[in-house]
Tab-separated table of C-alpha atoms and ligand atoms in Angstrom:
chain	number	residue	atom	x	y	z
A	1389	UNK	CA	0.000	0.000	0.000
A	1390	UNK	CA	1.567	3.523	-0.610
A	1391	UNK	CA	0.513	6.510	1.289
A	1392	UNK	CA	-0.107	9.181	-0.160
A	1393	UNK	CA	-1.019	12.736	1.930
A	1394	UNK	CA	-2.283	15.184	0.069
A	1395	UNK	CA	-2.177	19.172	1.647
A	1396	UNK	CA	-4.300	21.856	0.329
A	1397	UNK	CA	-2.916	25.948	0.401
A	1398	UNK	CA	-5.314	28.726	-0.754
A	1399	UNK	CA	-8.989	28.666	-1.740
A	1400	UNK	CA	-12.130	26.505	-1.417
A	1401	UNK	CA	-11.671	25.276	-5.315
A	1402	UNK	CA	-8.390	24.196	-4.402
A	1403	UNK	CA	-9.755	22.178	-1.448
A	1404	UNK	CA	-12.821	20.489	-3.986
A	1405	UNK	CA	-9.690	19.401	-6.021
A	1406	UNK	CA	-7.867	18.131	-3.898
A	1407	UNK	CA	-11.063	16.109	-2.251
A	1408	UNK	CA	-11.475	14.694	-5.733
A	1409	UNK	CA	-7.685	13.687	-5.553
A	1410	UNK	CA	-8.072	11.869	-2.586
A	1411	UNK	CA	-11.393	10.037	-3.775
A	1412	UNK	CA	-9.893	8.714	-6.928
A	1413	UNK	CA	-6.690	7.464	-5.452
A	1414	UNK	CA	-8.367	5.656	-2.261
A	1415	UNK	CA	-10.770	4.345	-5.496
A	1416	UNK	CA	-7.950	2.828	-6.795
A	1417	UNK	CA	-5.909	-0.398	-5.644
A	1418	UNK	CA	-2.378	0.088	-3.479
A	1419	UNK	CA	-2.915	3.815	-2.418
A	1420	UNK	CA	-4.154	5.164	0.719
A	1421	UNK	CA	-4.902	9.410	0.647
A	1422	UNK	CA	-5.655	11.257	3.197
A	1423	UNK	CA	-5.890	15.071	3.745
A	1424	UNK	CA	-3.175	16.815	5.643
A	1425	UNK	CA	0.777	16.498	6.788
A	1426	UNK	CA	1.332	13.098	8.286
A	1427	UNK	CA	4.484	10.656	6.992
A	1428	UNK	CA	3.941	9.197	3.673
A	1429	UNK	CA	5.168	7.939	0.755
A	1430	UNK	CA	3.986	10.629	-1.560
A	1431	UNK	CA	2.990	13.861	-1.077
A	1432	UNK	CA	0.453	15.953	-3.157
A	1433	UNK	CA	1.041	19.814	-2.340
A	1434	UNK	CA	-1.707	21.672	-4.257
A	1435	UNK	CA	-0.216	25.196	-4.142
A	1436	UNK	CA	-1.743	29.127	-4.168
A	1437	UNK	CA	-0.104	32.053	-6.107
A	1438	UNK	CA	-2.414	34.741	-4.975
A	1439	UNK	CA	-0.068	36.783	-2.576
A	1440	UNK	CA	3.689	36.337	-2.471
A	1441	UNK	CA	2.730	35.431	0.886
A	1442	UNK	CA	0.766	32.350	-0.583
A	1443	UNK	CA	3.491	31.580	-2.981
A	1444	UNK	CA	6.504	31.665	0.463
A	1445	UNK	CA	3.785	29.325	1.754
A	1446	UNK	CA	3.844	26.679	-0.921
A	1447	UNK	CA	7.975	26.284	-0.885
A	1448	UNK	CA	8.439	25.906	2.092
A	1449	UNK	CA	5.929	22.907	2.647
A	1450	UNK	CA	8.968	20.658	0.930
A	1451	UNK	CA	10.931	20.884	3.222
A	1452	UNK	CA	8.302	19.939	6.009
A	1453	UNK	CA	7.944	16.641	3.625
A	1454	UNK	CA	11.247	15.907	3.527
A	1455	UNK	CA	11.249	16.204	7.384
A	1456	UNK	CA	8.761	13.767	7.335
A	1457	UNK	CA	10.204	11.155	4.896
A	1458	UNK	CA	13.910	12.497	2.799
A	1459	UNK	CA	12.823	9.420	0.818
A	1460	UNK	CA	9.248	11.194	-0.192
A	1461	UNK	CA	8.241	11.991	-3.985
A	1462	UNK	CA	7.014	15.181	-3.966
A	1463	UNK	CA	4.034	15.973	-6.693
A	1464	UNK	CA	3.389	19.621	-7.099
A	1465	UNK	CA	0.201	21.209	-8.368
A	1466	UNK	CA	-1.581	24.217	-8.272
A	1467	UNK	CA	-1.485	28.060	-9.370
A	1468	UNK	CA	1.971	28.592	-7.294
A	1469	UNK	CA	3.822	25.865	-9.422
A	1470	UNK	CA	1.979	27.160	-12.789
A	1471	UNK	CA	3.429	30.585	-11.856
A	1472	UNK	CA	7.154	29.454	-10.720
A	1473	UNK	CA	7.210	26.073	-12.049
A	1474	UNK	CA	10.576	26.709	-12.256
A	1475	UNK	CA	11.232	26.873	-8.639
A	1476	UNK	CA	9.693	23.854	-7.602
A	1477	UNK	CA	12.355	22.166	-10.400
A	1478	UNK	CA	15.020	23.758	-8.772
A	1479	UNK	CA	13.884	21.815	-5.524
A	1480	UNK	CA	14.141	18.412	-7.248
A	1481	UNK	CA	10.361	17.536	-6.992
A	1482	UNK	CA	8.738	14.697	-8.937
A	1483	UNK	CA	6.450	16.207	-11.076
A	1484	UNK	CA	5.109	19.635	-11.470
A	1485	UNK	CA	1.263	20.540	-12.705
A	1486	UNK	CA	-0.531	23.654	-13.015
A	1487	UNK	CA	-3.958	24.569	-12.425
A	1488	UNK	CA	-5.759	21.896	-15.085
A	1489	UNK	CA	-6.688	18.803	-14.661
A	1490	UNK	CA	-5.319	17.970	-11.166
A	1491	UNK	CA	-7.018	14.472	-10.665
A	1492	UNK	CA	-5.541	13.383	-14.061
A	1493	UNK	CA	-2.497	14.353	-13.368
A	1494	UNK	CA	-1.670	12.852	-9.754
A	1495	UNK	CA	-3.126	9.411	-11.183
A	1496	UNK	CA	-0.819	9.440	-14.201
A	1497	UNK	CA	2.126	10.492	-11.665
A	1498	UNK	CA	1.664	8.282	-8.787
A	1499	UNK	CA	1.222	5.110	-11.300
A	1500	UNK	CA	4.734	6.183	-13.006
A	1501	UNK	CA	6.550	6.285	-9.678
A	1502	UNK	CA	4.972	3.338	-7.808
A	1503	UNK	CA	7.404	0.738	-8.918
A	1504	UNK	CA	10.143	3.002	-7.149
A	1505	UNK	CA	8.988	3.628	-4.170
A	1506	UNK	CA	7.874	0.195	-3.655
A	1507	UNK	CA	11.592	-0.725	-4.268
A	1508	UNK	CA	12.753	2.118	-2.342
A	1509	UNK	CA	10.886	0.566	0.148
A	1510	UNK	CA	12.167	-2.919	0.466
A	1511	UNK	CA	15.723	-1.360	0.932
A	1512	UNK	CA	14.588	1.397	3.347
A	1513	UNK	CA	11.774	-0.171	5.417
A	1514	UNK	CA	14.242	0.818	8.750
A	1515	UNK	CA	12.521	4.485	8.418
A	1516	UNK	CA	9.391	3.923	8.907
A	1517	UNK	CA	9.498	4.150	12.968
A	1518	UNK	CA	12.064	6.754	12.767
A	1519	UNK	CA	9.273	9.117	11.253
A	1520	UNK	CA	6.512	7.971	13.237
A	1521	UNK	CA	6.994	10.337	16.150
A	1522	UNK	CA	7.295	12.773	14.205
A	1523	UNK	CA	4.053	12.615	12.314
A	1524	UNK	CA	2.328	13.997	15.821
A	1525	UNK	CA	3.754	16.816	15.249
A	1526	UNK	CA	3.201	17.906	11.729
A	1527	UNK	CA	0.090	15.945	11.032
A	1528	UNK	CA	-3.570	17.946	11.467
A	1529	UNK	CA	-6.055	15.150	10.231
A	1530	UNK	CA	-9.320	17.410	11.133
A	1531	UNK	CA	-12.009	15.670	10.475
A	1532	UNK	CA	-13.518	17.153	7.514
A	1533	UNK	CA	-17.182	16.595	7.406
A	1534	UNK	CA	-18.272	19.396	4.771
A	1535	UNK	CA	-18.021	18.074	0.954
A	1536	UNK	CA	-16.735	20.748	-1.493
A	1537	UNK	CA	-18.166	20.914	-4.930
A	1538	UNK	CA	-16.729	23.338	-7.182
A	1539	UNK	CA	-19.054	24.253	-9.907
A	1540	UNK	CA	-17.135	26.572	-12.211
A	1541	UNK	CA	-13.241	27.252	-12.564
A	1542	UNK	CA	-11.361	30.605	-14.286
A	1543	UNK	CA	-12.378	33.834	-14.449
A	1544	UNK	CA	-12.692	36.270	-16.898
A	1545	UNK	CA	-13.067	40.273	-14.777
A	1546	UNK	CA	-8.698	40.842	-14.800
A	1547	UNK	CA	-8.762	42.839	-11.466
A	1548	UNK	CA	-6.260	44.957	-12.063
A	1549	UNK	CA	-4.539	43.570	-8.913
A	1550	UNK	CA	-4.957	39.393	-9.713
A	1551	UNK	CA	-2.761	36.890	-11.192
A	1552	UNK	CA	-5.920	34.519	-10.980
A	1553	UNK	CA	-6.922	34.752	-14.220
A	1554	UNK	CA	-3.468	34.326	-15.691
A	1555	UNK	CA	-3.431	31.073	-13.733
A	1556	UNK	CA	-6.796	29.225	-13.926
A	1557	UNK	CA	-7.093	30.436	-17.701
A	1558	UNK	CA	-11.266	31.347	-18.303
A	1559	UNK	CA	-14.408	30.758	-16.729
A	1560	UNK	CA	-15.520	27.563	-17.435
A	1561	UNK	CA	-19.077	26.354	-15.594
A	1562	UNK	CA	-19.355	22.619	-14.953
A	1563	UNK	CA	-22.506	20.903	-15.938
A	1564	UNK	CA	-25.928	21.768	-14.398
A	1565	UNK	CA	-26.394	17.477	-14.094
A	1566	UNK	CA	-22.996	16.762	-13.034
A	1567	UNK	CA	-23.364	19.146	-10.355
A	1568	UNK	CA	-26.507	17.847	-9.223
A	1569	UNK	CA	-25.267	14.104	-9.546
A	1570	UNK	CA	-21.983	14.805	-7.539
A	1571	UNK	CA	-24.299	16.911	-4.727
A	1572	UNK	CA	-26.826	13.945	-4.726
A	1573	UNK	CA	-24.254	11.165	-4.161
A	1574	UNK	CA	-22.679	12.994	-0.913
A	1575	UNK	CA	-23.926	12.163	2.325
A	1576	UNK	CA	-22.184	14.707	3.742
A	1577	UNK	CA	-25.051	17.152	5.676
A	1578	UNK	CA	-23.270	20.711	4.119
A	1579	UNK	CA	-22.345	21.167	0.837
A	1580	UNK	CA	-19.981	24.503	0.123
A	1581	UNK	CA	-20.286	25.370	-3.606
A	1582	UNK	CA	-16.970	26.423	-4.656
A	1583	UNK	CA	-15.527	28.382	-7.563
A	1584	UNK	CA	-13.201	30.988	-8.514
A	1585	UNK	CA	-15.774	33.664	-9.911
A	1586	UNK	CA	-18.886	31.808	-9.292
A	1587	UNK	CA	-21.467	34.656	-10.372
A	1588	UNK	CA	-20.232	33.985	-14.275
A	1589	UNK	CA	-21.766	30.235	-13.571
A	1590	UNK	CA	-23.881	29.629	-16.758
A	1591	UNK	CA	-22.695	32.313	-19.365
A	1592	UNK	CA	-20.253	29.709	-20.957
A	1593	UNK	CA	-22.796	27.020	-21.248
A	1594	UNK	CA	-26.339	29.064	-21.453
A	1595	UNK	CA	-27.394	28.806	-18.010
A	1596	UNK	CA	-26.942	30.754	-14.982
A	1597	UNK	CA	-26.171	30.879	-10.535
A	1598	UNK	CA	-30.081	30.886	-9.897
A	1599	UNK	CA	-30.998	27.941	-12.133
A	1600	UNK	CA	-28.275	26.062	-10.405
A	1601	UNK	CA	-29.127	26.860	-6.973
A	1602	UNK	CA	-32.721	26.056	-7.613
A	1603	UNK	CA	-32.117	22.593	-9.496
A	1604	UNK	CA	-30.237	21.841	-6.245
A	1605	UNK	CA	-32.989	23.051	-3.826
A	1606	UNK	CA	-34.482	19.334	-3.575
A	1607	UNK	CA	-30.336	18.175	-1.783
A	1608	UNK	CA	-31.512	17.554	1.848
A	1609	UNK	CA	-28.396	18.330	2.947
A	1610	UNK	CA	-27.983	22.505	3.572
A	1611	UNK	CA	-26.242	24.357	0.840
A	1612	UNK	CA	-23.361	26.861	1.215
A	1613	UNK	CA	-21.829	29.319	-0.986
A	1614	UNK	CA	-18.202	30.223	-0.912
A	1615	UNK	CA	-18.048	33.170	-2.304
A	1616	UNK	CA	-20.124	35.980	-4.628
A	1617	UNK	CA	-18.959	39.182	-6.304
A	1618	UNK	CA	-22.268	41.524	-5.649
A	1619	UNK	CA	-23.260	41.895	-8.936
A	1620	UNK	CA	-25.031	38.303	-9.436
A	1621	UNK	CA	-27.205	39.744	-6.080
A	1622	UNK	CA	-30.708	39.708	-6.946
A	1623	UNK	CA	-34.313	38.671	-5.558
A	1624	UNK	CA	-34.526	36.273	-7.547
A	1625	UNK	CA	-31.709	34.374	-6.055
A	1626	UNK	CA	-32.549	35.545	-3.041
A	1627	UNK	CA	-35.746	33.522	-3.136
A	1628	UNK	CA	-34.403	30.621	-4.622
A	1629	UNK	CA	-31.888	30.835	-1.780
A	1630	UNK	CA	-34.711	31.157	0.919
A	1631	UNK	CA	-36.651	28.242	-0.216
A	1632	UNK	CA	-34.181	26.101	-0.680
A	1633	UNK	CA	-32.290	25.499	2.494
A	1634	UNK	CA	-29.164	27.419	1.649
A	1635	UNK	CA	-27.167	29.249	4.800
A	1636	UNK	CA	-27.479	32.940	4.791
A	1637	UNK	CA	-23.938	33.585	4.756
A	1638	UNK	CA	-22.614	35.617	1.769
A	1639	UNK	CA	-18.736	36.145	1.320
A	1640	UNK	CA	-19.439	39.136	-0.880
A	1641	UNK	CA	-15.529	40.670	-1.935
A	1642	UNK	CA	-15.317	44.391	-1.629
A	1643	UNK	CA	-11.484	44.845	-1.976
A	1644	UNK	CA	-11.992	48.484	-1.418
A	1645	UNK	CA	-14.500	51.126	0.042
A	1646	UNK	CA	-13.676	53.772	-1.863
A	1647	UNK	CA	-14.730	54.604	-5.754
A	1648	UNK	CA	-12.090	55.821	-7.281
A	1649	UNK	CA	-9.929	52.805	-5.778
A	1650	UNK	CA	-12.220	50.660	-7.160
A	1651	UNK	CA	-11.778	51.802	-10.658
A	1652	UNK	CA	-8.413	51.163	-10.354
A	1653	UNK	CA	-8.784	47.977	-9.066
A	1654	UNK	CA	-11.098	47.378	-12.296
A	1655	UNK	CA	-13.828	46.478	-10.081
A	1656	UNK	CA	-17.401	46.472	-11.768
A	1657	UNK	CA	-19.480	48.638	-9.239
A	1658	UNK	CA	-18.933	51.312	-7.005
A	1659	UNK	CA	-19.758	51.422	-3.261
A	1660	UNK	CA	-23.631	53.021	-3.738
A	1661	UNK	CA	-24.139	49.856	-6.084
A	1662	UNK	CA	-22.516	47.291	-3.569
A	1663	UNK	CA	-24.257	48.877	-0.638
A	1664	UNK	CA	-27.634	48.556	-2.170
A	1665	UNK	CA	-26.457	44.440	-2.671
A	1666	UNK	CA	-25.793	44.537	0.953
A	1667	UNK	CA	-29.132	46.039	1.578
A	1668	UNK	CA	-30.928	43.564	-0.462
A	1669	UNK	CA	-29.708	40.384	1.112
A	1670	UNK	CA	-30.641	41.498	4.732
A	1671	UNK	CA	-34.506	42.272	3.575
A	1672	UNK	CA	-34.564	38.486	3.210
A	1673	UNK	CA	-31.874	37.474	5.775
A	1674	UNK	CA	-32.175	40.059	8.700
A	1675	UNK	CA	-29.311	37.835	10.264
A	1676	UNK	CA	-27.220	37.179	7.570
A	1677	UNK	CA	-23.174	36.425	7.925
A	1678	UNK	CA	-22.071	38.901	5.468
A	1679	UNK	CA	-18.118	38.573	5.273
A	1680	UNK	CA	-15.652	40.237	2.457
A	1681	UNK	CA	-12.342	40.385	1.406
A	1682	UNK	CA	-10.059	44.060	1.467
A	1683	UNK	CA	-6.853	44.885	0.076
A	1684	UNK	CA	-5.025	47.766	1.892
A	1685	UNK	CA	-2.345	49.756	0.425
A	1686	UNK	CA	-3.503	49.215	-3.219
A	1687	UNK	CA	-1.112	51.995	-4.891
A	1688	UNK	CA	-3.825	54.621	-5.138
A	1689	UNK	CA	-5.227	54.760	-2.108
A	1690	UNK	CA	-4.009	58.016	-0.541
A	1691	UNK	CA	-4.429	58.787	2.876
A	1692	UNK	CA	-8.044	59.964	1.865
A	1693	UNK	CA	-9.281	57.177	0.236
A	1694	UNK	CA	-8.433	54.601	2.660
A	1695	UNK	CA	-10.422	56.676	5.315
A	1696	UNK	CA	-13.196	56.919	3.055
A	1697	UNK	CA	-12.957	52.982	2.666
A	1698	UNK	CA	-12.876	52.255	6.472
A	1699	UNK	CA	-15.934	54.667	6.589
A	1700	UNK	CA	-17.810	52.666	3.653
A	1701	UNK	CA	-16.664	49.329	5.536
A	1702	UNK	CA	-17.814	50.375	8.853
A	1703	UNK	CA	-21.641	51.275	7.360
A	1704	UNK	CA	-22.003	48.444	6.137
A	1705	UNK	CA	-21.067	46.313	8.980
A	1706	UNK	CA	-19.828	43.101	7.711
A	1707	UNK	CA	-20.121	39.734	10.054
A	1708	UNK	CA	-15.980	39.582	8.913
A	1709	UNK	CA	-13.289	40.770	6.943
A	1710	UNK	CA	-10.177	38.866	5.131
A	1711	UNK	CA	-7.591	41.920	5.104
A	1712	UNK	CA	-4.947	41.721	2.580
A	1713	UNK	CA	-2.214	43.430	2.172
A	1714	UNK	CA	-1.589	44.982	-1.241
A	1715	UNK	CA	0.904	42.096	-2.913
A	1716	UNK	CA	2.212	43.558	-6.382
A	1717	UNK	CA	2.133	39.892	-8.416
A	1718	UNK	CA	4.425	40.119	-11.973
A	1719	UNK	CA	2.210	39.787	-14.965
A	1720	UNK	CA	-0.779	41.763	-13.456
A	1721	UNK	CA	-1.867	45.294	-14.701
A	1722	UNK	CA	-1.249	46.907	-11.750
A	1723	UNK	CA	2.174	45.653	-11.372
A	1724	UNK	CA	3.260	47.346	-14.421
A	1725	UNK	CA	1.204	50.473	-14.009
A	1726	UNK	CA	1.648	51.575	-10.306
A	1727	UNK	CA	4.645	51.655	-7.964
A	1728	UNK	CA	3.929	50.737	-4.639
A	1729	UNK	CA	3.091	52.098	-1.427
A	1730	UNK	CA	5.786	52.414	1.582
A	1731	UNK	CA	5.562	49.575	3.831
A	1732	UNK	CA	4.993	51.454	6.619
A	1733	UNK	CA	2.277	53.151	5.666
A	1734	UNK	CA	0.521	49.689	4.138
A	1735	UNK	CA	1.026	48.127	7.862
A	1736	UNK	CA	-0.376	51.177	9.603
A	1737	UNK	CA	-3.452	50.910	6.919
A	1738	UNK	CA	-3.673	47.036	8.014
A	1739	UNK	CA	-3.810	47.557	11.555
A	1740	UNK	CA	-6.054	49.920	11.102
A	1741	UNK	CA	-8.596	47.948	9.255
A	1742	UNK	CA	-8.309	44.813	11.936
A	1743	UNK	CA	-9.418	47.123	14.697
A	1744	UNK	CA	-12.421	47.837	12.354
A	1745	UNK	CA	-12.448	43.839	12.138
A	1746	UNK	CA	-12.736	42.773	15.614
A	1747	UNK	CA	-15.285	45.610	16.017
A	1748	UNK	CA	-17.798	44.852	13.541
A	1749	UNK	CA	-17.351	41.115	14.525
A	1750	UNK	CA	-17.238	40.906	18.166
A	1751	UNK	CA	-20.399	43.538	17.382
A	1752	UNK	CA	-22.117	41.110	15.093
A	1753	UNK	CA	-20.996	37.862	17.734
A	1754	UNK	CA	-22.967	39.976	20.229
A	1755	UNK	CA	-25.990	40.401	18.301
A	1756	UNK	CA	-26.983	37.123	18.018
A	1757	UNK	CA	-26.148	35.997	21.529
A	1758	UNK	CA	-29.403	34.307	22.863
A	1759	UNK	CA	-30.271	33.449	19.019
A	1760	UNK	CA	-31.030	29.605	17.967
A	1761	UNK	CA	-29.217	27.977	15.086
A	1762	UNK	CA	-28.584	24.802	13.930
A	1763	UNK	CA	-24.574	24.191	14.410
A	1764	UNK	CA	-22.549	21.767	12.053
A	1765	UNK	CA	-19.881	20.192	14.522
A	1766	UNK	CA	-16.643	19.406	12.416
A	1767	UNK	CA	-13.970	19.289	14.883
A	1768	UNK	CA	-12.783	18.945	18.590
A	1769	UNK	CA	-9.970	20.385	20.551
A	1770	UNK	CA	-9.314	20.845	23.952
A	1771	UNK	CA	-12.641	19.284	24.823
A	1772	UNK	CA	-14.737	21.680	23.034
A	1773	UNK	CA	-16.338	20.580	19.836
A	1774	UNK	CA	-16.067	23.168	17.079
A	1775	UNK	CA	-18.421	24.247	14.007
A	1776	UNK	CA	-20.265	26.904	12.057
A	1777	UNK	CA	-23.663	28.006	12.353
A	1778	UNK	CA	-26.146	28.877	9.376
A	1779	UNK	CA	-24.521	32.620	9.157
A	1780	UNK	CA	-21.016	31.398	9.714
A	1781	UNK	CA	-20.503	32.476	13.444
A	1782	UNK	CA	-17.616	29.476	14.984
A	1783	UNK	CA	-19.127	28.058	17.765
A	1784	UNK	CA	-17.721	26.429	20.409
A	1785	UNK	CA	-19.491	23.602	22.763
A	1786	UNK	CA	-19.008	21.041	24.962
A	1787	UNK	CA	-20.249	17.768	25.059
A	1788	UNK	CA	-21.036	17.746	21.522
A	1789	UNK	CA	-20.214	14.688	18.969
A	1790	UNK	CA	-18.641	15.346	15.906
A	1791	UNK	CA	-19.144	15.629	12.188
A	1792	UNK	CA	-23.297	16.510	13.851
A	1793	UNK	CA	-26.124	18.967	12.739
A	1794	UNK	CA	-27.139	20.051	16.098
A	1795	UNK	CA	-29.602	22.702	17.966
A	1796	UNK	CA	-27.851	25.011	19.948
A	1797	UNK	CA	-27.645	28.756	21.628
A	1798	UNK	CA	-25.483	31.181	21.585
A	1799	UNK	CA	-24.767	32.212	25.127
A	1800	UNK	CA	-20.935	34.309	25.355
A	1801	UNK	CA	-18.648	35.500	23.222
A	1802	UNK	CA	-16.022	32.781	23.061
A	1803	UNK	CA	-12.096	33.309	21.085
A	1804	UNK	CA	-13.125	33.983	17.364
A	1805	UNK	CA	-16.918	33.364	17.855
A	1806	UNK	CA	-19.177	32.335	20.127
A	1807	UNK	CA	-19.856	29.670	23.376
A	1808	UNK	CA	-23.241	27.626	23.021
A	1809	UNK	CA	-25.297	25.234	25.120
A	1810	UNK	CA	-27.026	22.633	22.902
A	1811	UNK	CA	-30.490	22.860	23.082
A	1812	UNK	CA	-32.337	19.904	24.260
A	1813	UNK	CA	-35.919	18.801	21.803
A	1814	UNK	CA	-38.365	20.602	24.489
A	1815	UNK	CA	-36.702	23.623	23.988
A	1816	UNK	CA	-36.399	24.009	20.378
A	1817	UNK	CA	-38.020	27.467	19.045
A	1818	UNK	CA	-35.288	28.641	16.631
A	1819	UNK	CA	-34.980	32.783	15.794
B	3089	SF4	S1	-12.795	38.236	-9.764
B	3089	SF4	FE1	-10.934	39.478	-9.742
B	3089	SF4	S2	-10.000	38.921	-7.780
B	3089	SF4	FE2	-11.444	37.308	-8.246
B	3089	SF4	S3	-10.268	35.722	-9.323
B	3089	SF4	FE3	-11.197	37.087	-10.854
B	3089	SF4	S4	-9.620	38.593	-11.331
B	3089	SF4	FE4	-9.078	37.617	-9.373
């Protein structure tokens, strides 16, 4: 049997590929995937390019492998290795992929290099305790209980800012049925629809988000969406969304709160148009998770226009916010165009905008203390089960089982989120 551990940087699409990795091989005869660092035989590193950050990230996982096992084949994948493939050559790895066809390539990798490790294996079989302590340490095996589906790939808007769509090539939707199929065989009880720019599902293939979403409204299990940009926003999908058992949690990306940024940024809306998105959702979600991504520091933001963005941010109170700071990526638009920002100034920006983080979260925590949801438990540590609720608020409980939909309050703010007490049946009138 070879093992084979597969570890997933970056986005939700990256983490439906590499679940699809993982189900073919275990399909297969003589390999045994699994999610996460532990000692292997192979490793599968599915990389992210979207910060330099991201791309620092993905290197230096080889030499945790090699930690693990110096006997290890390394396969690299991902929009880090399609953007420095050259790198990862330098670094002796097996066998380096980009951003298409992932599953394909692992299978047609692993089968090529089976025969050596296998004889690699008869001569080295000494190692094998050596590493085992040290798997503890590295390995993370959470217990994953939410299946990933991503539905479209690519993206066709060039932020002026994004190496994204240099990596992942256009949008491409997958099939209304085999979307359907692949959510009807789970038995998973959440399903997170991933994509890279899911609100251009349907224009390659004549279809669109809301017919999706509604051909999937019959899945029992409840329905998540990763991520939206604000235009696809309407009440049409709203409904669709109501009826259907989807969470109320929109991940709606801002990037900046301030117009004239936003141009720059080649964003398609300004912040009167977003707002009114914003507006929308919570007429048919009152308590709505409404979470976005920022860049700070984006070369023309003066001093000005960031404090008009932390102004816009602040109205429109969202449940969380993914700061970023501005990371100039060769290739993009505004790599060539702008110079950047002094560092200083981009760090005083960022702490900024994490004060107006904690605020608007520990504010939106508080507002739904003494609320009812329905909690999906995924993990445990330190004897407090972990999960997310409808709107995405973490919860913490004890004396909950895992991998669980269950009842439950909100009773204290608790670390990122909140502390609940599970409800028991008589008690059981949900907000
Ligand atoms: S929408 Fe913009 S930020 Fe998102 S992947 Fe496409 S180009 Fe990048």
């Amino acid at each position: 049997m070879i093992s084979v551990s597969v570890v997933t940087l970056g986005c939700k699409v990256n983490q439906a590929e590499s679940t699809a990795i993982i189900a073919a091989l275990n399909e297969k005869t003589g390999y045994h995937a699994s999610e996460g660092l532990s000692t292997a035989d192979v490793y599968v590193l599915n990389t992210c390019s979207v910060t330099a950050e991201a791309d620092r990230k993905s290197r230096q996982y080889l030499s945790k492998m090699r930690k693990l096992n110096d006997k290890c084949r390394i396969i690299v994948i991902g929009c880090s290795s399609q953007n420095n493939a050259e790198h990862f050559a330098k670094n002796n790895v097996t066998a380096i992929g980009g951003s298409e066809n992932k599953v394909d390539f692992v299978i047609d990798n692993i089968k090529e290099i089976s025969e050596s490790i296998l004889h690699d294996r008869i001569l080295f079989n000494d190692y094998s305790e050596k590493n085992s302590e040290n798997c503890e340490k590295f390995s993370k095996n959470t217990q994953k209980t939410r299946k990933f589906v991503k539905i479209q790939d690519g993206c066709n808007r060039f932020c002026t800012y994004c190496i994204i769509p240099y990596l992942r090539g256009r949008s491409k939707s997958v099939p209304i049925n085999d979307i359907v199929a692949e959510c009807e065989r789970t038995d998973s009880d959440e399903i997170v629809l991933t994509g890279i720019d899911m609100s251009d599902y349907g224009k390659d293939i004549g279809s669109t988000l809301s017919e999706l979403l509604s051909k999937l409204s019959h899945i029992q299990a409840r329905k998540r969406i990763s991520s939206l940009e604000c235009e696809v926003i309407d009440e049409d999908m709203l409904s669709i969304m109501r009826e259907g058992n989807y969470c109320p949690h929109f991940h709606l990306s801002l990037q900046s709160g301030d117009d004239g940024v936003l141009k720059s940024m080649n964003r398609h809306y300004d912040t009167n148009y977003f707002y009114s998105k914003v507006e929308l959702i919570r007429q048919f979600f009152p308590n709505a998770g409404i979470t976005t991504d920022i860049i700070v520091g984006f070369p023309t933001e003066t001093d000005e226009k960031f404090e008009n963005s932390c102004k816009f941010i602040e109205k429109c109170a969202f449940s969380d916010i993914h700061v970023f700071p501005y990371s100039a990526r060769t290739g993009t638009l505004a790599s060539k165009k702008y110079k950047t920002l002094p560092k200083t100034v981009v760090e005083e920006r960022v702490n900024k905008l994490l004060e107006i983080k904690h605020a608007l979260h520990k504010a939106f925590i508080e507002s739904n203390l003494g609320k009812a949801y329905t909690v999906y438990t995924e993990d445990a540590h330190d004897g407090l089960t972990e999960g997310y609720t409808q709107n995405y608020i973490k919860v913490y409980c004890s004396g909950a089982p895992c991998g669980k939909m269950i009842d439950m309050r909100l009773t204290k703010p608790y670390k990122d989120g909140a502390y609940a007490q599970i409800i028991d049946v008589a008690d059981n009138n949900h907000n």
